Coordinates of C-alpha atoms and ligand atoms in Angstrom, one line a residue:
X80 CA 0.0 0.0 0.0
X81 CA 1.4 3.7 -1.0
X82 CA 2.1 5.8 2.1
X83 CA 2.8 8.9 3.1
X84 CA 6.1 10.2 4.0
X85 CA 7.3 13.8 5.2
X86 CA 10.2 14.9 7.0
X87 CA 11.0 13.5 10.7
X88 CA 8.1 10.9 10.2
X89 CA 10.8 8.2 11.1
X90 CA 10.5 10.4 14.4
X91 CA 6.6 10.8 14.7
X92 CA 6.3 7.0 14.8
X93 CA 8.4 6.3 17.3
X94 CA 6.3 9.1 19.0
X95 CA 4.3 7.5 20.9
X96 CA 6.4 4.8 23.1
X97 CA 8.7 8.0 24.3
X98 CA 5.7 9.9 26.2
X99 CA 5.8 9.3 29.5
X100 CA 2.8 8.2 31.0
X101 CA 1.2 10.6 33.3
X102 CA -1.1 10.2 36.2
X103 CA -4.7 12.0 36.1
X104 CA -5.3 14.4 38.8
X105 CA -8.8 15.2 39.9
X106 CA -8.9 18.6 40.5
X107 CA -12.0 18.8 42.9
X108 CA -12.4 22.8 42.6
X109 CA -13.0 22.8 39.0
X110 CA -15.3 19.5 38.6
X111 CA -19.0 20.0 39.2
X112 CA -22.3 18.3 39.7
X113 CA -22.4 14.6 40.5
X114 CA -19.3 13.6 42.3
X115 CA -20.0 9.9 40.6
X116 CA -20.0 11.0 37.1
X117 CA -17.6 9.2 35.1
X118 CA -17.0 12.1 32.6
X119 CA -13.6 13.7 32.2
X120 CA -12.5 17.1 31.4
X121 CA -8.4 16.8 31.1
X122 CA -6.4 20.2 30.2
X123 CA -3.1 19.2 29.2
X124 CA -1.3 18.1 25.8
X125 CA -3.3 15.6 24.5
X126 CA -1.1 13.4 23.7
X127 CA 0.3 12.9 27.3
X128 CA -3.4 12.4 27.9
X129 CA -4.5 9.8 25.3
X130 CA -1.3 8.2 27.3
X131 CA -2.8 8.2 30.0
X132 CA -6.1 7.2 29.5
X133 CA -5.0 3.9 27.7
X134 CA -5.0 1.4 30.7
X135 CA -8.1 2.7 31.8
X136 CA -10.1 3.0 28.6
X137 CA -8.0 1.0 26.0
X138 CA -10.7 -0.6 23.4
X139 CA -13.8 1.4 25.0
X140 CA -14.6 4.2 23.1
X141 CA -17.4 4.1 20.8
X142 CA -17.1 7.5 19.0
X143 CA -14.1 10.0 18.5
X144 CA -15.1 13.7 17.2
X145 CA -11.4 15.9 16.6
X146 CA -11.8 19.0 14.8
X147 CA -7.7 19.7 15.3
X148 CA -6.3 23.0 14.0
X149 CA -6.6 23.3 10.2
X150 CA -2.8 24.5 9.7
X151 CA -4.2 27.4 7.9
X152 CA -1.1 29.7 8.2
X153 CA -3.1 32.1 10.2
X154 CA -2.3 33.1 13.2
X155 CA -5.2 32.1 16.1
X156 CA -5.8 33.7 19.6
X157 CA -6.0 29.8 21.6
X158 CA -3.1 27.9 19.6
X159 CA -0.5 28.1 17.4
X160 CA -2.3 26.7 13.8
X161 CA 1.0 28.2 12.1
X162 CA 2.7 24.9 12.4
X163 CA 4.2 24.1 9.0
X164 CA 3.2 20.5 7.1
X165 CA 5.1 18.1 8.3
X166 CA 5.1 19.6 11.8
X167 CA 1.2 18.9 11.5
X168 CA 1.9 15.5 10.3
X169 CA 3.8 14.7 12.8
X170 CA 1.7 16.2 15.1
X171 CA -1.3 14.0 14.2
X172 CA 0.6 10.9 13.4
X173 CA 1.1 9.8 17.3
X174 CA -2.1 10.8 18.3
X175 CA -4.1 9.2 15.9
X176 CA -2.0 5.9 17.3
X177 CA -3.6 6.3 20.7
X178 CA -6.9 6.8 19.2
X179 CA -7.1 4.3 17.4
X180 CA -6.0 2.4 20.6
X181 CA -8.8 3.5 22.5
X182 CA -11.4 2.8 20.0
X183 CA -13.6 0.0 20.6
X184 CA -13.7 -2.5 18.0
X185 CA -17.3 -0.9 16.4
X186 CA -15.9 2.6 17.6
X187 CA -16.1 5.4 15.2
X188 CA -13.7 8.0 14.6
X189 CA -14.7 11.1 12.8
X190 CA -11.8 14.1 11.5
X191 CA -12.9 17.9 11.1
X192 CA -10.6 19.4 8.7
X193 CA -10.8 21.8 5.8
X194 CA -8.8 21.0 2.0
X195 CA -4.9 22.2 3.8
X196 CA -4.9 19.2 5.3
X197 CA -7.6 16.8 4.4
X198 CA -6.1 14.8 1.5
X199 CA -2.5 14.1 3.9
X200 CA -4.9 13.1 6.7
X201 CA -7.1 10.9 5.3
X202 CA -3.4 8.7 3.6
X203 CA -1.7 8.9 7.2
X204 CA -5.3 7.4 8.7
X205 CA -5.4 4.8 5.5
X206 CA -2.1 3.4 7.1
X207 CA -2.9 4.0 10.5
X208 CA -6.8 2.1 10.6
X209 CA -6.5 0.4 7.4
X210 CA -7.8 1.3 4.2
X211 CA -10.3 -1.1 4.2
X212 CA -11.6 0.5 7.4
X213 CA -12.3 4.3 5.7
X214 CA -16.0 4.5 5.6
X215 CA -16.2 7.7 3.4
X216 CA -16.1 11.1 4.3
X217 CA -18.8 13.7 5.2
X218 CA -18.7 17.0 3.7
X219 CA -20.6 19.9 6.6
X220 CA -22.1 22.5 4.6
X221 CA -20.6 25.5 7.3
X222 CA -22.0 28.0 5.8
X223 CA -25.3 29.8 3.7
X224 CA -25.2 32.5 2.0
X225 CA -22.9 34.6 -0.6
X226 CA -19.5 35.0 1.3
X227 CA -16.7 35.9 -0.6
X228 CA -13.2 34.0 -0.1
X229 CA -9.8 35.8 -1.3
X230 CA -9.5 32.2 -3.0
X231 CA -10.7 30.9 -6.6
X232 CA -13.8 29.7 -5.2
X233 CA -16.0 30.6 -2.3
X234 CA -15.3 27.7 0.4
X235 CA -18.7 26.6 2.2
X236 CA -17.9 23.1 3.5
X237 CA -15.4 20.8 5.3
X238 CA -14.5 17.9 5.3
X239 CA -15.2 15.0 8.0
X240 CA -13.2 11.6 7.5
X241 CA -14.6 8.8 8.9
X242 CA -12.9 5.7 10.2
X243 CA -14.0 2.7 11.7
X244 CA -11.7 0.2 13.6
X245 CA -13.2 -2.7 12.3
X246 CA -15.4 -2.0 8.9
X247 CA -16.6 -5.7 9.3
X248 CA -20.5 -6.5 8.1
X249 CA -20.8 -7.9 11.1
X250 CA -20.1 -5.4 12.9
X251 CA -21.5 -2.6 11.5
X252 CA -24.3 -4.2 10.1
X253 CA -27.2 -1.3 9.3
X254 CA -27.0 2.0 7.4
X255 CA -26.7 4.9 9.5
X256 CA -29.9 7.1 9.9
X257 CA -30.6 10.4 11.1
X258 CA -33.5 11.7 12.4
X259 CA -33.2 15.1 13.6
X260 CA -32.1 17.2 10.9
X261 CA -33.3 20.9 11.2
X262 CA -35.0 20.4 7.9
X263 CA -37.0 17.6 10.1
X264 CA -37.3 18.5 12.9
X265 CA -39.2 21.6 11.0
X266 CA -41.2 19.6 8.8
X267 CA -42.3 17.6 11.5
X268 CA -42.8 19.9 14.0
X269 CA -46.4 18.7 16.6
X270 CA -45.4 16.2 19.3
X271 CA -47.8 13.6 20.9
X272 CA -47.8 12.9 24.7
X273 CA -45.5 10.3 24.1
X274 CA -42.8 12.5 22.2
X275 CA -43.5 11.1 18.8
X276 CA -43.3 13.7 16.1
X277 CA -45.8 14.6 13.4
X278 CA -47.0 16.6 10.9
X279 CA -50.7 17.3 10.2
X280 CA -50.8 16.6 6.4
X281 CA -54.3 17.1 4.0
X282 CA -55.9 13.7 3.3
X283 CA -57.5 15.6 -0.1
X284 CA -55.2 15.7 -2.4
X285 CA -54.9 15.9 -6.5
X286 CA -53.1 13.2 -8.5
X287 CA -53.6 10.3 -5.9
X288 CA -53.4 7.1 -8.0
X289 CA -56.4 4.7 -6.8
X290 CA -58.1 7.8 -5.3
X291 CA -61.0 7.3 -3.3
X292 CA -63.9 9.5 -3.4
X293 CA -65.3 9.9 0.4
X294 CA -68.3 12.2 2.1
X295 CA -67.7 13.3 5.5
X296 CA -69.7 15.2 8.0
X297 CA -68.1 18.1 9.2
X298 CA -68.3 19.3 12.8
X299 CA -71.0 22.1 11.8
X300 CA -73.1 19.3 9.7
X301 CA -71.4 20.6 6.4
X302 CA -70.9 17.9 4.1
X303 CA -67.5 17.8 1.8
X304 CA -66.4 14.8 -0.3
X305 CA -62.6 14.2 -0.5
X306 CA -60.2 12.5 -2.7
X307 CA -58.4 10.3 -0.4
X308 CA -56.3 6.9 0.0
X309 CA -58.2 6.0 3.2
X310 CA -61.7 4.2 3.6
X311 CA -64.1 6.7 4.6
X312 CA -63.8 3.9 7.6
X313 CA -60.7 4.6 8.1
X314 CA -60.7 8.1 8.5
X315 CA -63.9 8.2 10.7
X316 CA -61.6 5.7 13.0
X317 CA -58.9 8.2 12.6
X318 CA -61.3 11.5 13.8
X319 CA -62.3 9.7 16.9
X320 CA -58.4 9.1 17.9
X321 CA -57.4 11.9 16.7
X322 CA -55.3 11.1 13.6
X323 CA -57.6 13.0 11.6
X324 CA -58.6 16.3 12.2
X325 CA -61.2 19.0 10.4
X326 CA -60.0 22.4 10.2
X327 CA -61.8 25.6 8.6
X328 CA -59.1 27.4 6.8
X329 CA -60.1 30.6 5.2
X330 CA -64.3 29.6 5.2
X331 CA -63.9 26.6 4.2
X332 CA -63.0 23.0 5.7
X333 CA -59.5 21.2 5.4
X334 CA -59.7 17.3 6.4
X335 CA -56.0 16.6 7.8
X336 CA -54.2 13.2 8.5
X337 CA -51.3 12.8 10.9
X338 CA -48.0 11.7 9.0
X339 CA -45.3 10.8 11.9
X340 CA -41.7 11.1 11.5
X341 CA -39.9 8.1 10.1
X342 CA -37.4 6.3 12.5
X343 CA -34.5 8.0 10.5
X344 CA -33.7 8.7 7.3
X345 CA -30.2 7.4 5.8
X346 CA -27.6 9.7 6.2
X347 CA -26.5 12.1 3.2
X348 CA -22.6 12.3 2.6
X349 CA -23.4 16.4 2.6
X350 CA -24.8 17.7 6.2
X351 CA -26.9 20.2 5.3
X352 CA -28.8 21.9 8.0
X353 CA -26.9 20.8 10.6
X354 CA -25.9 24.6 11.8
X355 CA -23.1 26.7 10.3
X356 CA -20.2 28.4 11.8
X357 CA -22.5 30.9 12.0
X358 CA -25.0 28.9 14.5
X359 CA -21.8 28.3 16.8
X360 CA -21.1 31.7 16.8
X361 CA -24.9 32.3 18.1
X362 CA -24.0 29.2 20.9
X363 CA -20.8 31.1 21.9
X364 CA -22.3 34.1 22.2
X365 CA -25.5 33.0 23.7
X366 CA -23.3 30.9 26.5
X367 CA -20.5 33.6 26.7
X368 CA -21.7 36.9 25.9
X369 CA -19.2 36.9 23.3
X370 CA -17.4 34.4 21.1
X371 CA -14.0 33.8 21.6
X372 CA -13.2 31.2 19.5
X373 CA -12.0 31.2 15.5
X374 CA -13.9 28.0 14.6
X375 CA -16.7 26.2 17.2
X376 CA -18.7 23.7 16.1
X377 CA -22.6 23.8 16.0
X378 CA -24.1 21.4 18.9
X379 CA -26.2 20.0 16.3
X380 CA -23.4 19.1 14.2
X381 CA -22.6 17.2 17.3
X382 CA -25.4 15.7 18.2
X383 CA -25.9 14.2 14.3
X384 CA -22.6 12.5 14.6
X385 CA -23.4 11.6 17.9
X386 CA -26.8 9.9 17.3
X387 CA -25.0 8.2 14.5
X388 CA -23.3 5.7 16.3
X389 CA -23.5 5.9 19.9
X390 CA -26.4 4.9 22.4
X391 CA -26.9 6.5 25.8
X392 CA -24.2 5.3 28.2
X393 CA -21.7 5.3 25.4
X394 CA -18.3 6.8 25.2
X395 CA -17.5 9.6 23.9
X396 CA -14.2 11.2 23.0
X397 CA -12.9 14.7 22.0
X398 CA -9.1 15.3 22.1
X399 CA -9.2 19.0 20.6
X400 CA -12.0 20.1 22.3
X401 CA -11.9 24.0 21.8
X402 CA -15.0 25.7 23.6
X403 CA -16.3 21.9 24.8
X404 CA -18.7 21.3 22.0
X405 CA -18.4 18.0 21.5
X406 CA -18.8 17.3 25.7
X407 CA -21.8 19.7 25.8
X408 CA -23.7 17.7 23.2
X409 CA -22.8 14.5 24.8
X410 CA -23.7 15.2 28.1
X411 CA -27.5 16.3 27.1
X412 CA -27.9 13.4 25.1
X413 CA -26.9 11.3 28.0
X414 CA -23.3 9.7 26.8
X415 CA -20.2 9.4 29.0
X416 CA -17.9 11.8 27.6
X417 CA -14.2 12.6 28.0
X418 CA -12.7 15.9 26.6
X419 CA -9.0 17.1 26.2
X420 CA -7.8 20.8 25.5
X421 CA -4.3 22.1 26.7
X422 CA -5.4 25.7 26.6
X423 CA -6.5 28.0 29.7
X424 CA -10.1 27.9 28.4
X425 CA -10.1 24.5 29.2
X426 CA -11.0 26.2 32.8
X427 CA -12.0 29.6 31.8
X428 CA -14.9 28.7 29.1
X429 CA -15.3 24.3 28.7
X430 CA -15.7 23.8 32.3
X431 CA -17.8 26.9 32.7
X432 CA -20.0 25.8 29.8
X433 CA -20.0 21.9 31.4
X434 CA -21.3 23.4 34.5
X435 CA -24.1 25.0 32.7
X436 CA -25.3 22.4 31.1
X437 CA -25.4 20.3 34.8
X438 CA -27.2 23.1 35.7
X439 CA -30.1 22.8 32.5
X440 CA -28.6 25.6 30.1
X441 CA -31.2 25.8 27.4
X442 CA -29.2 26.7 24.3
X443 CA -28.1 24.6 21.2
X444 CA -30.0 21.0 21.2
X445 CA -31.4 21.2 24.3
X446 CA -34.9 21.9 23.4
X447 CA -34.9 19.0 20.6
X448 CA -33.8 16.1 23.2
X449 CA -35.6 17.6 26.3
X450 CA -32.3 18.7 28.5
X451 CA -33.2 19.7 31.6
X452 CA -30.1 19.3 33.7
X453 CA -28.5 17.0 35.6
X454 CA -25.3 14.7 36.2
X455 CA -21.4 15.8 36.5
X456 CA -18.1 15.8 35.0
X457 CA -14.4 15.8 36.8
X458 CA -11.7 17.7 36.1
X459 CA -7.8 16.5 35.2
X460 CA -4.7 18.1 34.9
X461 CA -1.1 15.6 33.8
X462 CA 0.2 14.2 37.3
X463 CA 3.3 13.0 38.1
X464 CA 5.3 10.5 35.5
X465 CA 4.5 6.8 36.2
X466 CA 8.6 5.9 35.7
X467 CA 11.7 8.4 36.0
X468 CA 13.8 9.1 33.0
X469 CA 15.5 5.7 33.8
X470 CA 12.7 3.5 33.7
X471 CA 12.4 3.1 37.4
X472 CA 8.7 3.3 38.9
X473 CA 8.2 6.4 40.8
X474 CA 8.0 5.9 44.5
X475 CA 5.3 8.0 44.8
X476 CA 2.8 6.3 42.8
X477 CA 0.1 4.6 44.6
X478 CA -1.0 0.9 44.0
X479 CA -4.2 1.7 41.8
X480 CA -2.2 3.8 39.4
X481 CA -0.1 0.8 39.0
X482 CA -2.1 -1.9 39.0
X483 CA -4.0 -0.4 36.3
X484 CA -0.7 -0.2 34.8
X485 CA 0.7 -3.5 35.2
X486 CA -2.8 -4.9 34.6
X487 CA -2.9 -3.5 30.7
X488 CA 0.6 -4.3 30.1
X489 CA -0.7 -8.1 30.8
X490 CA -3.5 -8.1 29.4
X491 CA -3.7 -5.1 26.8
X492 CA -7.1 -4.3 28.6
X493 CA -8.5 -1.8 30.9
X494 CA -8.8 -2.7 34.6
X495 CA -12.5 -2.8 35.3
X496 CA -12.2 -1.4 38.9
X497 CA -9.8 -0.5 41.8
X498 CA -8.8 -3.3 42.9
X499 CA -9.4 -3.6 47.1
X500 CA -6.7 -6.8 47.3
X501 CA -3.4 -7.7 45.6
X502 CA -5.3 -9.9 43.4
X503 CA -6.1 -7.6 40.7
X504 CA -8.0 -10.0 38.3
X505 CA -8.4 -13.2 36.5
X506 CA -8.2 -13.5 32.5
X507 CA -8.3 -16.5 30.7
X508 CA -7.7 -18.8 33.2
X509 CA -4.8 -16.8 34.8
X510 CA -4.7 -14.5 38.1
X511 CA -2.6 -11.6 38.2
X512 CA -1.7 -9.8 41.5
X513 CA 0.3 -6.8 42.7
X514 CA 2.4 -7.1 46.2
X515 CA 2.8 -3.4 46.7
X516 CA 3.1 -0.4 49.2
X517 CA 1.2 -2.2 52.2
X518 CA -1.8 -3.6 50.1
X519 CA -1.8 -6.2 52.6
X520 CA -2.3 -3.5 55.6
X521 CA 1.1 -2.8 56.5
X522 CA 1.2 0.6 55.2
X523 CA 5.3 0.7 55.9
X524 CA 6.6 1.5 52.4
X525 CA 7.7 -2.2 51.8
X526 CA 5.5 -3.6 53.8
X527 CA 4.2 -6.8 52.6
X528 CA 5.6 -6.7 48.9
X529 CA 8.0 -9.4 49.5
X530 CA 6.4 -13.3 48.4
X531 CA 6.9 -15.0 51.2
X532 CA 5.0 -18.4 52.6
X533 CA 2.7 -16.2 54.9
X534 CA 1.9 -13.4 52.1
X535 CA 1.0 -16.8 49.8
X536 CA -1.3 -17.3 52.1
X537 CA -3.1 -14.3 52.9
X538 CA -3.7 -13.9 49.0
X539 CA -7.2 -14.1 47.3
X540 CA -6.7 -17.7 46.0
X541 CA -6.6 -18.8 42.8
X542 CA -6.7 -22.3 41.0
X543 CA -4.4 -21.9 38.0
X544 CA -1.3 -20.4 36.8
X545 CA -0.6 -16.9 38.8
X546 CA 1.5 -14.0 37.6
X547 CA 2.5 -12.3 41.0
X548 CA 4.4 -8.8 40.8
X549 CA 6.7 -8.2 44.2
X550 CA 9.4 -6.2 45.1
X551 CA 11.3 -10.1 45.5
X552 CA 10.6 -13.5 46.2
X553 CA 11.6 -16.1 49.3
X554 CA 10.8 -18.8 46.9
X555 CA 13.2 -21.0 44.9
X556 CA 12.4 -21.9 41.2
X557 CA 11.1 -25.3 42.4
X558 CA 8.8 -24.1 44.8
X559 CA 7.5 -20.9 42.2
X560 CA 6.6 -24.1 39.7
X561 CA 5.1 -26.1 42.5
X562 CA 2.4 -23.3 42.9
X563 CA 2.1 -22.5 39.4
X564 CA 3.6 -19.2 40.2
X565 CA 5.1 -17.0 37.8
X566 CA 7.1 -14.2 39.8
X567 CA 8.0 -10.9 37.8
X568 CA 9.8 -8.2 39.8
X569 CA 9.1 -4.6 40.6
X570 CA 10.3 -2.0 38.8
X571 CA 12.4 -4.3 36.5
X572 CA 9.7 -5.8 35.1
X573 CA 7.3 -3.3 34.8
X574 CA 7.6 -1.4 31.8
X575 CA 6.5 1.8 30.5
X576 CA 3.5 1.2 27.6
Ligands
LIG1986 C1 -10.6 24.1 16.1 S1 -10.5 24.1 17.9 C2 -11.8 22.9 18.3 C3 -13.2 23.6 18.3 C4 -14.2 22.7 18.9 N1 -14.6 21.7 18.0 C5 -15.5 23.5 19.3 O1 -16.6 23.2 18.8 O2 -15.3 24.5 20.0 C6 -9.0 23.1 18.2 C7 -8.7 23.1 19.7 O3 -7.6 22.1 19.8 C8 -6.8 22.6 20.9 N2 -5.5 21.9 20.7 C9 -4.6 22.1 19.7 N3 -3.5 21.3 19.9 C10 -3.7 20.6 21.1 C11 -3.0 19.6 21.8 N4 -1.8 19.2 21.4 N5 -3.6 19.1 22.9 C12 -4.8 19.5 23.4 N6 -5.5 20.5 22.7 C13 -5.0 21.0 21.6 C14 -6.7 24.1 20.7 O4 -6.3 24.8 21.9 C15 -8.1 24.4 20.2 O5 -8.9 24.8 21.3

């Protein structure tokens, strides 16, 4: 397969094993709402971050949304977008690795970019996914109207690769619908008690094939015969549950039928009527007073995507999260989110806008799925490095942090929760535990991380091969095989991801 190659890219793929994994720290001041809520807000460099979150969410996420700078050669107020080509590259090439690492295997990963970069992007992604994994790519109409570009051609759309991890049938076995355009969500704009949508449309109507000629009573003892598709049985039904109605429209009586809004419509490559820049602009303002920021995204650009391929409870990801779009959306349509941005207004304008939607803000979608408030997101900052610059763990690490750790370097995925004993779990037969920093209730530093006969014994048992990590072991070789122990020693054997 052709790839792409640019300077330093020897460099940019070797990215990603040099980071240094970072602990998360909670930052209680800024987090809000539910003090449950599994939804992140990290500020730092995302890709210290994606590092991060990889033993905890390796293989989970069911939809990615980036919309990273554009490298337009323009200067911008939040971030540098003046980074030349294969800077960018090289840029993206490392975190696109760790996405793809996170994705679950029917995950989703969706790329905001205009033409500077699109073409490059979607060759990198064609050797980082898999070309047989490219689903197509969306084009978001951004903008209506005449503007004028200093370029050959007025520019109203970008473009939105989309990746899967796994494009297999099985997987992904139905088109994707929509159902809440703008152009739908007008057209079909009553609502029963029950939420469904409707239109009243006229049951008389010219040109019906197999018309049917019917006389109805009207409510003031008028008679009127209509053309129709329904039994006159049919309709009386309909007037009595009120799926027909009578109406007097300028003197003279309309017969209407309710026509309910399909289950979705397959998605068009071009989303139209999704907002424009110029709705996001509206959003900032609305949530701001003004609108800091050179390129946010409509929420129901958001919430389209979303709905595409997600169910509540789902995961979703944004790693350039800019005002917090992409978080907003998914909190009011009830996903589990996580959203990355290095710059202050990760705290000055996407935790502030989080908050607000806890709270039942009532801009963007919020009227079309109901929002009313509720739920909670934490905050993150990059903690302290797992291992020093020579590989050694850092003393000062705590035994969740690296039993998550240790846990994904066995078994390439996430620990499910904290574990409350050395044993940390069992997979595929075998039971992995941790002997470290007085998880056996010594809290002395090295208390208990030694194997020895008694600390066998106080273990959750297991019957089956063990991996047991300790600081060292009181056992010979032929006693280690005897209990179908495999010993591996801390720090030496614990390695960075
Ligand atoms: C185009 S904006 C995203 C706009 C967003 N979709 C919205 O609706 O507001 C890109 C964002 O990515 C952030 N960013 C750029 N490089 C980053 C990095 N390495 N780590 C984290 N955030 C980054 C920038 O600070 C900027 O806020």
């Amino acid at each position: 397969m052709p790839i792409l190659d640019w300077l330093n890219k020897n460099e940019a793929v070797r990215t990603v094993a040099k980071v240094p994994y970072r602990l998360l720290e909670p930052v209680a001041d800024l987090s809000y709402g539910d003090p449950a809520s599994e939804n992140m807000l990290i500020q730092g460099d995302n890709l210290e971050a994606l590092k991060s979150l990889i033993p905890l969410y390796a293989g989970r996420v069911k939809c990615i949304y980036i919309d990273p700078p554009y490298n337009t050669k323009s200067a911008f107020e939040h971030y540098d977008d003046n980074l030349e080509h294969s800077k960018w590259l090289s840029l993206m090439y490392p975190r696109l690795e760790l996405l793809r690492e996170l994705l679950s295997e029917d995950g989703v990963i969706f790329v905001n970019l205009d033409e500077n970069e699109h073409s490059y992007q979607k060759v990198m992604m064609d050797e980082i996914f898999g070309r047989k994994n490219y689903l197509g790519d969306l084009i978001w109409k951004k903008r209506k109207g005449g503007g004028n570009d200093s370029r050959f051609f007025a520019l109203d759309h970008d473009y939105i690769i989309v990746f899967t991890k796994n494009a297999n049938k099985e997987i992904h076995p139905a088109k994707w619908r929509v159902s809440q355009t703008e152009e739908y969500l007008k057209r079909y704009k009553e609502k029963d008690e029950d939420g469904r949508r409707y239109y009243w449309d006229t049951l008389a109507r010219d040109g019906l094939q197999n018309p049917i000629l019917i006389e109805l009573d009207c409510p003031d003892g008028d008679k009127i015969t209509i053309n129709s598709q329904k039994s006159l049985s049919t309709v009386l039904d309909g007037s009595k549950n009120g799926e027909v109605r009578f109406k007097k429209i300028k003197g003279k009586w309309a017969v209407h039928h309710k026509v309910y809004m399909p289950a979705g419509q397959v998605l068009r490559s071009v989303l139209d009527g999704v907002g424009t820049n110029k709705t996001a602009n509206d959003e900032q303002e609305l949530l701001f007073g003004d609108n800091p920021f050179d390129y946010p995204k409509p929420e129901n650009l958001l919430q389209t995507i979303i709905e595409l391929v997600t169910k509540p409870g789902d995961l979703v990801l944004d790693s350039f999260l800019g005002s917090g779009t992409t978080c907003a959306v998914a909190h009011k349509m009830g996903r589990r989110y996580i959203g990355i941005e290095m710059g202050e207004h990760a705290v000055t304008h996407c935790a502030p806008r989080l908050k607000k939607v806890v709270d039942g803000e009532q801009g963007g979608i919020s009227e079309a799925v109901n929002w009313q408030g509720g739920g909670g997101f934490r905050f993150y900052r990059l903690g302290e490095t797992v291992f020093d610059e020579n590989g050694n763990i850092n003393p000062s690490i705590g035994f969740g942090a690296l039993a998550a750790h240790i846990w994904f370097m066995e078994t390439r995925t996430p620990l499910e929760k904290k574990p409350d004993s050395p044993l940390l779990g069992v997979l595929r037969g075998t039971a992995y535990y941790l002997l470290y920093n007085g998880i056996l209730g010594d809290r002395r530093p090295k208390g208990g991380n030694v194997l020895t006969g008694a600390v066998l014994e106080s273990l959750p048992p297991h019957n089956g091969p063990k991996i047991i990590y300790g600081e060292a072991t009181r056992f010979g070789q032929a006693r280690l095989e005897a209990e179908g122990i495999t010993f591996k020693q801390t720090p030496y054997d614990v390695r960075a991801l």
